Coordinates of C-alpha atoms in Angstrom, one line a residue:
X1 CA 37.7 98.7 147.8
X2 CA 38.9 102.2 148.5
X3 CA 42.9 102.1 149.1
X4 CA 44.0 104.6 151.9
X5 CA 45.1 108.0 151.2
X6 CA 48.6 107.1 151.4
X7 CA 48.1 104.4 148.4
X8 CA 46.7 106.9 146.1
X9 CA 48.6 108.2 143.1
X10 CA 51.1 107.1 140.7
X11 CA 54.2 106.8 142.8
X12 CA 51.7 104.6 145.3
X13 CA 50.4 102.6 142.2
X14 CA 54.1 101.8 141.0
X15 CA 55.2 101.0 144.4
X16 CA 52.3 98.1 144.7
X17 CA 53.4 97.2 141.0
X18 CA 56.8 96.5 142.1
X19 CA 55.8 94.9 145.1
X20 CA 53.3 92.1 143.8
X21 CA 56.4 91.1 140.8
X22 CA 58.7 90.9 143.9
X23 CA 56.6 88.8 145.4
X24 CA 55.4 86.5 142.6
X25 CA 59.5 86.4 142.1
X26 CA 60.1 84.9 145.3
X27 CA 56.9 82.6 145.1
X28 CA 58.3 81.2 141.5
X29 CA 61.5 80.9 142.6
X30 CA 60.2 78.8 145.5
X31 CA 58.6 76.6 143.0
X32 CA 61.2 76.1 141.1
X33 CA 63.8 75.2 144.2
X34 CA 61.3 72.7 145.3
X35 CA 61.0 71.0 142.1
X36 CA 64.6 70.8 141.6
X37 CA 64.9 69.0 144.7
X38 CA 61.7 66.3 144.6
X39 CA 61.6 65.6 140.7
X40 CA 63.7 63.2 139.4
X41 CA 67.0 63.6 137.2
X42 CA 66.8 62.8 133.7
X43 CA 69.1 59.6 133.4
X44 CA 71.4 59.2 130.9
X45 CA 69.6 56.2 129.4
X46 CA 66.9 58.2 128.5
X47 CA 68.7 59.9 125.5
X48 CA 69.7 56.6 124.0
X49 CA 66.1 54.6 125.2
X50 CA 65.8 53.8 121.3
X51 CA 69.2 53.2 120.4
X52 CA 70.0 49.6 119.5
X53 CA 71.3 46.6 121.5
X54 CA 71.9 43.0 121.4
X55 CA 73.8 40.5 119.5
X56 CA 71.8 40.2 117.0
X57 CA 71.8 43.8 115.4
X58 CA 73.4 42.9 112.5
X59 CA 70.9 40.7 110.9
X60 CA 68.2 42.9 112.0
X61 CA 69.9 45.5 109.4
X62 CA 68.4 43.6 106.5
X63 CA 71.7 43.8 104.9
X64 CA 72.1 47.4 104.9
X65 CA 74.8 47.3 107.9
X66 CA 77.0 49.5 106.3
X67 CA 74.2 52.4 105.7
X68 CA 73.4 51.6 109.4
X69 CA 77.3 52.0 110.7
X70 CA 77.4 55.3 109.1
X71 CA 74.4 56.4 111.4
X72 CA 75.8 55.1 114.2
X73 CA 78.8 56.9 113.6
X74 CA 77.4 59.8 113.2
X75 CA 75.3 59.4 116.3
X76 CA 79.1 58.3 118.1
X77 CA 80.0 61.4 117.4
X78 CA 77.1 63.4 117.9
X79 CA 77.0 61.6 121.7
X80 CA 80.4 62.7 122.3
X81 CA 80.0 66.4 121.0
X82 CA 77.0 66.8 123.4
X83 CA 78.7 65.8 126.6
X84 CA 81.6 67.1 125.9
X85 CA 80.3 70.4 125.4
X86 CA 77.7 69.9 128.4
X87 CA 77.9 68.1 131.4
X88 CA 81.4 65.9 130.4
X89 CA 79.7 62.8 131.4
X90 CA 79.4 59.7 129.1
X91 CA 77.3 56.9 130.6
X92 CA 76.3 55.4 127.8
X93 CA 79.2 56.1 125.2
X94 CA 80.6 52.3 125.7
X95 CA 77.5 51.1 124.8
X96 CA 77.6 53.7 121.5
X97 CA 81.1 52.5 120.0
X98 CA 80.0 48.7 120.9
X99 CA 76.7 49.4 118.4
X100 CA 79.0 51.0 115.9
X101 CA 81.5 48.4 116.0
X102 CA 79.4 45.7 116.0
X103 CA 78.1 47.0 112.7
X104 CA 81.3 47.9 111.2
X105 CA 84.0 45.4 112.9
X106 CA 86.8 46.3 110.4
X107 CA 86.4 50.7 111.0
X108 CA 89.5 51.0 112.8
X109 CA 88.8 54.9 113.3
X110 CA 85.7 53.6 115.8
X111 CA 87.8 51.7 118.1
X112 CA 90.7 54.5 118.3
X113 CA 88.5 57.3 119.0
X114 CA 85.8 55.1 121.1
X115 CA 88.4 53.9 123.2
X116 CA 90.5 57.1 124.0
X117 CA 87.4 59.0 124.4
X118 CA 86.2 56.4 127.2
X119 CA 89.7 56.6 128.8
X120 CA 90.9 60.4 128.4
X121 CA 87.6 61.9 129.3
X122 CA 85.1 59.6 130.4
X123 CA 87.5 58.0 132.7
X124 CA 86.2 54.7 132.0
X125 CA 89.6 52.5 131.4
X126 CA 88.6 48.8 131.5
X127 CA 85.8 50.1 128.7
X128 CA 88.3 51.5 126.7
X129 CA 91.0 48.4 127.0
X130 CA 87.9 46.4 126.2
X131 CA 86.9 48.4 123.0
X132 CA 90.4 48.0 121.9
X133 CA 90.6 44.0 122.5
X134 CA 87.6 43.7 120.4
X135 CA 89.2 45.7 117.8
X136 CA 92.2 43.6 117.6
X137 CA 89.8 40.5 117.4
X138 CA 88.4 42.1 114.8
X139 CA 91.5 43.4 113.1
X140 CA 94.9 41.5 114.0
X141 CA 97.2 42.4 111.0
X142 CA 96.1 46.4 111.8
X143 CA 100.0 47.5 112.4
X144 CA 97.6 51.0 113.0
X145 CA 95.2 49.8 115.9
X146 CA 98.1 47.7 117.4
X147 CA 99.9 51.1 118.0
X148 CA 97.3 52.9 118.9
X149 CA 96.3 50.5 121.9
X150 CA 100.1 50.4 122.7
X151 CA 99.9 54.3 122.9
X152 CA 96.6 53.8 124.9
X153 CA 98.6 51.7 127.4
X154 CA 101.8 54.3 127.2
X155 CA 99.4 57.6 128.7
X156 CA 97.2 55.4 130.7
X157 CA 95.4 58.1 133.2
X158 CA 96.5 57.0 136.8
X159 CA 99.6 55.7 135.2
X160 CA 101.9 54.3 132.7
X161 CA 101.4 50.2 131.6
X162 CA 104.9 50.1 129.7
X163 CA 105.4 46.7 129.0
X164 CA 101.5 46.3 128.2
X165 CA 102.1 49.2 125.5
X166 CA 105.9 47.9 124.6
X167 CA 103.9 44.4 123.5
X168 CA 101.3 46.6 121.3
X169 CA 104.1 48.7 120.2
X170 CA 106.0 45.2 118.8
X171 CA 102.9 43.9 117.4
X172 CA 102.6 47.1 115.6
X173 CA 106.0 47.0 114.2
X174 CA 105.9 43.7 112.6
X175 CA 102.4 44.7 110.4
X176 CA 103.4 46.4 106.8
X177 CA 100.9 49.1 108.3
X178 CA 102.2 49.5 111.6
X179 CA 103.7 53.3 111.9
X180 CA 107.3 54.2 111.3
X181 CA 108.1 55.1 114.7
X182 CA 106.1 51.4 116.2
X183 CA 110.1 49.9 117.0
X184 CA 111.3 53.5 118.9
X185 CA 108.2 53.3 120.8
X186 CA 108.6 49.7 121.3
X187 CA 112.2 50.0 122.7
X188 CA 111.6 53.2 124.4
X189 CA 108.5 51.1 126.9
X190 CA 111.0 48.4 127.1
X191 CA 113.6 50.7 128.7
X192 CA 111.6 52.6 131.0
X193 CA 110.1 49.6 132.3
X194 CA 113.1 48.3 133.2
X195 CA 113.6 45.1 130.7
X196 CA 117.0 46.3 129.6
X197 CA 118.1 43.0 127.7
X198 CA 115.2 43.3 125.6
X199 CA 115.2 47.0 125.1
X200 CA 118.7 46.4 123.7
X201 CA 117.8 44.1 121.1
X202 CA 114.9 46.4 120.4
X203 CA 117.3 49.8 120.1
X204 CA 119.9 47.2 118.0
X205 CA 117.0 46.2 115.8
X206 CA 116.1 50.0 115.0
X207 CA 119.8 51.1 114.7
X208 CA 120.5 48.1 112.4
X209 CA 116.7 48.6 110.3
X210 CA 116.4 52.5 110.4
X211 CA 117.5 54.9 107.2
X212 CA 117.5 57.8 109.7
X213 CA 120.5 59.1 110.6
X214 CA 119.1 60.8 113.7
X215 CA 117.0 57.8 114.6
X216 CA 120.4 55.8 114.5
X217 CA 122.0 58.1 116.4
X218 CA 119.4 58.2 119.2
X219 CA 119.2 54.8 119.0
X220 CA 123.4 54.2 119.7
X221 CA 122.9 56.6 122.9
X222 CA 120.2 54.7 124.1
X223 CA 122.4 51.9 123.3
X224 CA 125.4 53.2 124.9
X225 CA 123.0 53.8 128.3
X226 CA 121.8 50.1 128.5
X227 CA 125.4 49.2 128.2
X228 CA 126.4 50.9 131.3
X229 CA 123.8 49.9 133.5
X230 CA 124.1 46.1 132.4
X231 CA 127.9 46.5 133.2
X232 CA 127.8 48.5 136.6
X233 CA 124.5 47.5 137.7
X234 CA 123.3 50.9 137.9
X235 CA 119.8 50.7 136.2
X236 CA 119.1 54.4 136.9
X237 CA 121.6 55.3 133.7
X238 CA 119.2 53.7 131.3
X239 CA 116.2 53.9 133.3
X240 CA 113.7 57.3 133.8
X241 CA 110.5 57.7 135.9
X242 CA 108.1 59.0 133.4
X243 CA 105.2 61.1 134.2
X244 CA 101.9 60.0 132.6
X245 CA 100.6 62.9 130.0
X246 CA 96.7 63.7 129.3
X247 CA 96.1 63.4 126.0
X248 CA 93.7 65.7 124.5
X249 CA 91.2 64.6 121.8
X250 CA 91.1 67.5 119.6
X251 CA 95.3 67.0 119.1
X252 CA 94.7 63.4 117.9
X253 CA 91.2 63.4 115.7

């Protein structure tokens, strides 16, 4: 076909060049709208479609459990990295720490992690309370888990559980394991939630049991507070409203 006069040339030949890309730009980008909108979503199950379930998991090891809680650690983790550097959504990361615990019941680590994971940034609470139950099952004497769920309860997105965390906190303290600071923490929940007679036998017991002179001395102010709002009546002396703090992963792990 013989192009018009006014089509002949270079300039005319770069024109219709730039034309037919603009074009097929719009006609692709068409396509591509339309399939956004009428294909489906890839769900999140589909990442995990092989990944192990069931109660009976362990036996299926062949009594390599140990080599297959390493993997599943690893793939924990991996899970985690992904969404957290992606899309911040974790579906199917209860489901993850329940495989790997399953496997390894006594890896405190797994529960810790797992459950303030599921809480912090997948929003997913009762998951993480749950994860941490099963942990305790698993591991009563752990003076290390026992604070940790007590600390779980403490920043608890949406607000603080004190006596929930005090209880953990107490727990902790009377396990050879249990942090240093289980007691304070203990004592400190007590307060705040208001159970002044028992936060007083709490701040006694670290005043009484501590080697540190500044942990004596807070705990004789704390002390001194309790005093005066058992005596006046006045619960505001001893008692604060707390904020609840976000506790970021990287800090902890």
């Amino acid at each position: 076909m013989k192009l018009p006069r006014r089509f002949e040339g270079p300039r005319a030949r770069v024109a219709m060049a730039w034309a037919v890309a603009i074009a097929a730009g719009i006609l692709a980008y068409g396509t591509a709208a339309t399939a956004y909108v009428r294909l489906p979503r890839p769900q999140p199950f589909e990442e995990l479609a092989y990944y192990p379930s069931g109660q009976h998991l362990r036996p299926a090891t062949l009594g390599h459990a140990e080599t297959a809680a390493d993997l599943a650690w690893l793939r924990a983790v991996q899970y985690y990295g992904e969404h957290r550097r992606t899309d911040l959504r974790f579906e199917r990361m209860a489901h993850v720490f329940d495989i790997l615990t399953s496997l390894a019941p006594r890896f405190v680590p797994a529960y810790i992690f797992g459950a303030f994971a599921l809480a912090q940034e997948g929003f997913q609470f009762p998951e993480a309370e749950k994860l941490m139950l099963k942990g305790i099952e698993n591991n009563p004497t752990s003076g290390e888990l026992a604070f940790e769920f007590g600390f779980l309860y403490y920043v608890r997105p949406g607000g603080r559980e004190l006596r929930k965390a005090a209880e953990y906190f107490e727990q902790a303290s009377r396990q050879p394991d249990g942090p240093p600071q289980s007691a304070r923490f203990a004592a400190f929940a007590r307060q705040h939630a208001g159970d002044l007679r028992v936060a007083q036998e709490l701040w006694l017991d670290v005043y009484e049991r501590s080697n540190n002179k500044l942990m004596r001395e807070m705990a004789e102010r704390e002390l001194a507070k309790i005093q005066e709002a058992l005596e006046t009546g006045r619960t505001e002396l001893a008692v604060k409203k707390l904020s609840t703090p976000r506790v970021r992963m990287g800090s902890r792990h």
